[in-house]
Coordinates of C-alpha atoms in Angstrom, one line a residue:
Chain J
X1118 CA 0.0 0.0 0.0
X1119 CA 1.1 3.6 -0.6
X1120 CA 2.9 4.9 2.4
X1121 CA 4.9 8.1 3.2
X1122 CA 7.0 7.8 6.4
X1123 CA 8.6 10.9 7.8
X1124 CA 11.6 11.3 10.1
X1125 CA 11.0 12.1 13.8
X1126 CA 10.6 15.2 15.9
X1127 CA 13.5 17.7 16.0
X1128 CA 14.5 20.3 18.5
X1129 CA 16.8 23.1 17.2
X1130 CA 18.1 26.4 18.4
X1131 CA 17.2 29.6 16.6
X1132 CA 19.6 30.1 13.6
X1133 CA 20.2 26.4 13.2
X1134 CA 19.1 24.1 10.3
X1135 CA 17.0 21.0 10.1
X1136 CA 16.4 18.4 7.4
X1137 CA 13.2 16.3 7.4
X1138 CA 12.9 13.2 5.3
X1139 CA 9.8 11.6 3.6
X1140 CA 10.3 8.0 2.5
X1141 CA 7.8 6.7 -0.1
X1142 CA 6.8 3.1 -0.7
X1143 CA 4.1 1.2 -2.4
X1144 CA 4.2 3.0 -5.7
X1145 CA 6.6 4.3 -8.4
X1146 CA 8.2 7.3 -6.8
X1147 CA 8.8 9.2 -10.0
X1148 CA 5.2 9.1 -11.1
X1149 CA 3.9 11.5 -8.3
X1150 CA 5.1 14.8 -7.1
X1151 CA 5.7 15.4 -3.4
X1152 CA 4.2 18.5 -1.8
X1153 CA 5.2 20.0 1.6
X1154 CA 2.8 21.6 4.1
X1155 CA 3.2 23.4 7.4
X1156 CA 0.8 23.4 10.3
X1157 CA 1.6 25.7 13.2
X1158 CA 0.3 24.8 16.6
X1159 CA -3.5 25.1 16.7
X1160 CA -3.6 26.5 13.2
X1161 CA -4.7 25.4 9.7
X1162 CA -2.8 23.9 6.8
X1163 CA -0.3 26.0 4.8
X1164 CA 1.1 24.9 1.4
X1165 CA 4.9 25.3 1.1
X1166 CA 5.4 24.0 -2.5
X1167 CA 6.3 20.9 -4.3
X1168 CA 9.0 18.9 -6.0
X1169 CA 8.8 17.0 -9.2
X1170 CA 9.8 13.5 -8.3
X1171 CA 10.9 12.7 -11.8
X1172 CA 13.1 15.8 -12.6
X1173 CA 13.8 17.1 -9.1
X1174 CA 12.6 20.6 -10.0
X1175 CA 11.2 22.4 -6.9
X1176 CA 8.5 25.0 -6.8
X1177 CA 8.2 27.1 -3.7
X1178 CA 5.1 29.0 -2.5
X1179 CA 5.6 32.7 -2.1
X1180 CA 6.1 32.6 1.7
X1181 CA 8.6 29.8 1.5
X1182 CA 11.5 31.1 -0.6
X1183 CA 15.0 31.6 0.5
X1184 CA 15.4 29.4 3.7
X1185 CA 13.5 26.4 2.5
X1186 CA 14.9 23.8 0.1
X1187 CA 13.2 20.7 -1.3
X1188 CA 15.4 17.8 -2.6
X1189 CA 15.2 14.2 -3.5
X1190 CA 17.2 11.0 -3.3
X1191 CA 15.4 8.8 -5.9
X1192 CA 17.7 5.8 -5.2
X1193 CA 15.8 5.5 -1.8
X1194 CA 12.5 7.0 -2.9
X1195 CA 12.9 9.8 -0.4
X1196 CA 12.1 13.5 -0.5
X1197 CA 13.7 16.1 1.9
X1198 CA 12.8 19.4 3.3
X1199 CA 15.6 21.5 4.7
X1200 CA 15.0 24.7 6.6
X1201 CA 17.9 27.0 7.4
X1202 CA 18.3 29.9 9.8
X1203 CA 15.4 28.6 11.9
X1204 CA 13.2 31.2 13.6
X1205 CA 10.7 30.7 16.5
X1206 CA 7.8 31.0 14.0
X1207 CA 9.1 27.9 12.1
X1208 CA 8.0 25.8 15.0
X1209 CA 5.3 23.6 13.5
X1210 CA 4.4 20.1 12.2
X1211 CA 5.6 19.6 8.6
X1212 CA 3.8 17.1 6.4
X1213 CA 4.7 15.7 3.0
X1214 CA 2.0 14.4 0.7
X1215 CA 1.6 12.6 -2.6
X1216 CA 0.1 14.5 -5.5
X1217 CA -2.9 12.7 -6.9
X1218 CA -3.4 15.5 -9.5
X1219 CA -5.2 18.4 -7.8
X1220 CA -5.5 16.7 -4.4
X1221 CA -3.3 14.7 -2.0
X1222 CA -4.1 11.1 -1.3
X1223 CA -1.4 10.0 0.9
X1224 CA 0.3 11.9 3.7
X1225 CA 3.2 11.4 6.0
X1226 CA 2.6 11.2 9.7
X1227 CA 4.1 14.6 10.2
X1228 CA 7.4 15.8 11.7
X1229 CA 7.4 18.2 14.6
X1230 CA 10.0 20.9 14.6
X1231 CA 10.6 22.8 17.8
X1232 CA 12.7 25.9 17.9
X1233 CA 14.0 27.0 21.3
X1234 CA 17.1 28.3 22.8
Chain I
X400 CA -4.9 33.8 -5.3
X401 CA -8.1 32.0 -4.5
X402 CA -9.3 32.5 -1.0
X403 CA -11.5 29.7 0.5
X404 CA -13.9 30.6 3.3
X405 CA -15.4 27.8 5.3
X406 CA -18.5 28.0 7.5
X407 CA -19.5 27.6 10.1
X408 CA -16.3 27.8 12.1
X409 CA -17.7 25.2 14.6
X410 CA -20.6 22.9 13.9
X411 CA -22.3 21.1 16.8
X412 CA -24.3 18.0 15.7
X413 CA -25.6 14.9 17.4
X414 CA -24.5 11.5 16.4
X415 CA -26.8 10.0 13.8
X416 CA -27.8 13.4 12.4
X417 CA -26.6 15.2 9.2
X418 CA -23.7 17.6 9.1
X419 CA -23.4 20.1 6.3
X420 CA -20.2 22.1 5.8
X421 CA -19.7 25.0 3.4
X422 CA -16.7 26.2 1.5
X423 CA -16.9 29.4 -0.6
X424 CA -14.3 30.4 -3.1
X425 CA -13.4 34.1 -3.7
X426 CA -13.9 33.5 -7.4
X427 CA -15.2 30.7 -9.6
X428 CA -13.0 27.6 -9.6
X429 CA -13.0 24.4 -11.6
X430 CA -14.9 21.6 -9.9
X431 CA -12.0 19.3 -10.6
X432 CA -9.7 21.3 -8.3
X433 CA -11.8 21.2 -5.1
X434 CA -11.1 18.6 -2.4
X435 CA -12.0 18.0 1.2
X436 CA -9.9 16.5 4.1
X437 CA -10.6 15.3 7.6
X438 CA -8.1 15.9 10.3
X439 CA -8.2 14.4 13.8
X440 CA -5.9 15.7 16.7
X441 CA -2.4 14.5 16.3
X442 CA -3.0 13.0 12.9
X443 CA -2.3 13.9 9.3
X444 CA -5.1 15.1 7.1
X445 CA -7.0 12.4 5.3
X446 CA -8.4 12.9 1.8
X447 CA -12.2 12.4 1.7
X448 CA -13.4 13.9 -1.5
X449 CA -11.7 15.1 -4.7
X450 CA -13.0 16.7 -7.8
X451 CA -15.8 18.2 -5.7
X452 CA -17.8 14.9 -5.5
X453 CA -15.6 11.8 -5.9
X454 CA -15.0 9.8 -2.7
X455 CA -11.4 8.8 -2.1
X456 CA -10.5 5.2 -1.7
X457 CA -12.0 3.7 1.4
X458 CA -14.2 6.6 2.3
X459 CA -17.7 5.6 3.5
X460 CA -20.7 6.6 1.4
X461 CA -22.1 8.7 4.2
X462 CA -19.6 11.4 3.0
X463 CA -20.7 13.3 -0.1
X464 CA -19.5 16.4 -1.8
X465 CA -21.3 18.8 -4.2
X466 CA -21.0 22.3 -5.6
X467 CA -20.2 24.5 -8.6
X468 CA -18.5 27.8 -9.3
X469 CA -17.9 29.4 -5.9
X470 CA -20.1 27.3 -3.5
X471 CA -19.1 23.8 -2.4
X472 CA -20.6 21.6 0.3
X473 CA -19.4 18.5 2.2
X474 CA -22.3 16.5 3.7
X475 CA -22.0 13.7 6.2
X476 CA -25.4 12.0 6.2
X477 CA -25.4 10.1 9.5
X478 CA -22.7 11.2 11.8
X479 CA -20.7 8.5 13.5
X480 CA -18.6 9.1 16.6
X481 CA -15.4 8.9 14.6
X482 CA -16.5 11.7 12.3
X483 CA -16.0 14.4 14.8
X484 CA -12.9 16.2 13.6
X485 CA -11.7 19.3 11.7
X486 CA -12.6 19.5 8.0
X487 CA -10.7 21.5 5.4
X488 CA -11.6 22.3 1.8
X489 CA -8.7 22.7 -0.6
X490 CA -8.2 24.2 -4.0
X491 CA -5.3 23.5 -6.4
X492 CA -4.6 25.4 -9.6
X493 CA -0.9 26.2 -9.8
X494 CA -0.8 27.0 -6.1
X495 CA -2.7 25.3 -3.3
X496 CA -5.0 27.0 -0.8
X497 CA -7.0 25.6 2.1
X498 CA -10.0 27.0 3.9
X499 CA -9.5 27.8 7.6
X500 CA -11.3 24.7 8.7
X501 CA -14.6 23.7 10.3
X502 CA -14.6 22.0 13.6
X503 CA -17.3 19.4 13.8
X504 CA -18.1 18.7 17.5
X505 CA -20.5 16.4 19.3
X506 CA -23.7 18.2 20.4

């Protein structure tokens, strides 16, 4: 069955970096883009952008340019989200999800990023 | 950018009754690009409906979606205890936007 498994919770200091992984299984990785979402505590869902799982080309939403980088390792069917220069407001749960074409049918379990000195 | 406005913010309904959730788009959108998700505390969102009215794999038929243009509706015909959660509508056309969510709570 289709599954996306994300890496675990992370605690970082302000100014540090974090890299979250999203390992896909149960389907041909290159056939579906991977999207990234952020959910701040008690808040709704925010789209961060997506990466083409075939070409590796990333597309970033307007609010997620500069410090956010999407990447792939197709040899292990894994997508990554790296956030640099962490700020307190980056504290959130980050989700990856598979693109079904206009919707998202499989989601990772979420990765909590805490930012605290 | 399309703005999605969900109403009500909180809906209180008794188990066994019908729940009707609304999603209004700031401008007309393609029916193919409108989806609904359920999210329970501590869990990832779960796709319920895509293309306005098509149930995702494994979704019970008590969930149905409808709408056209700017007005879309998710209806849960007979609420089960496990249906009480937060529901989001979502639009995707180049960029992705979500409504702010409707919390469905037990009355």
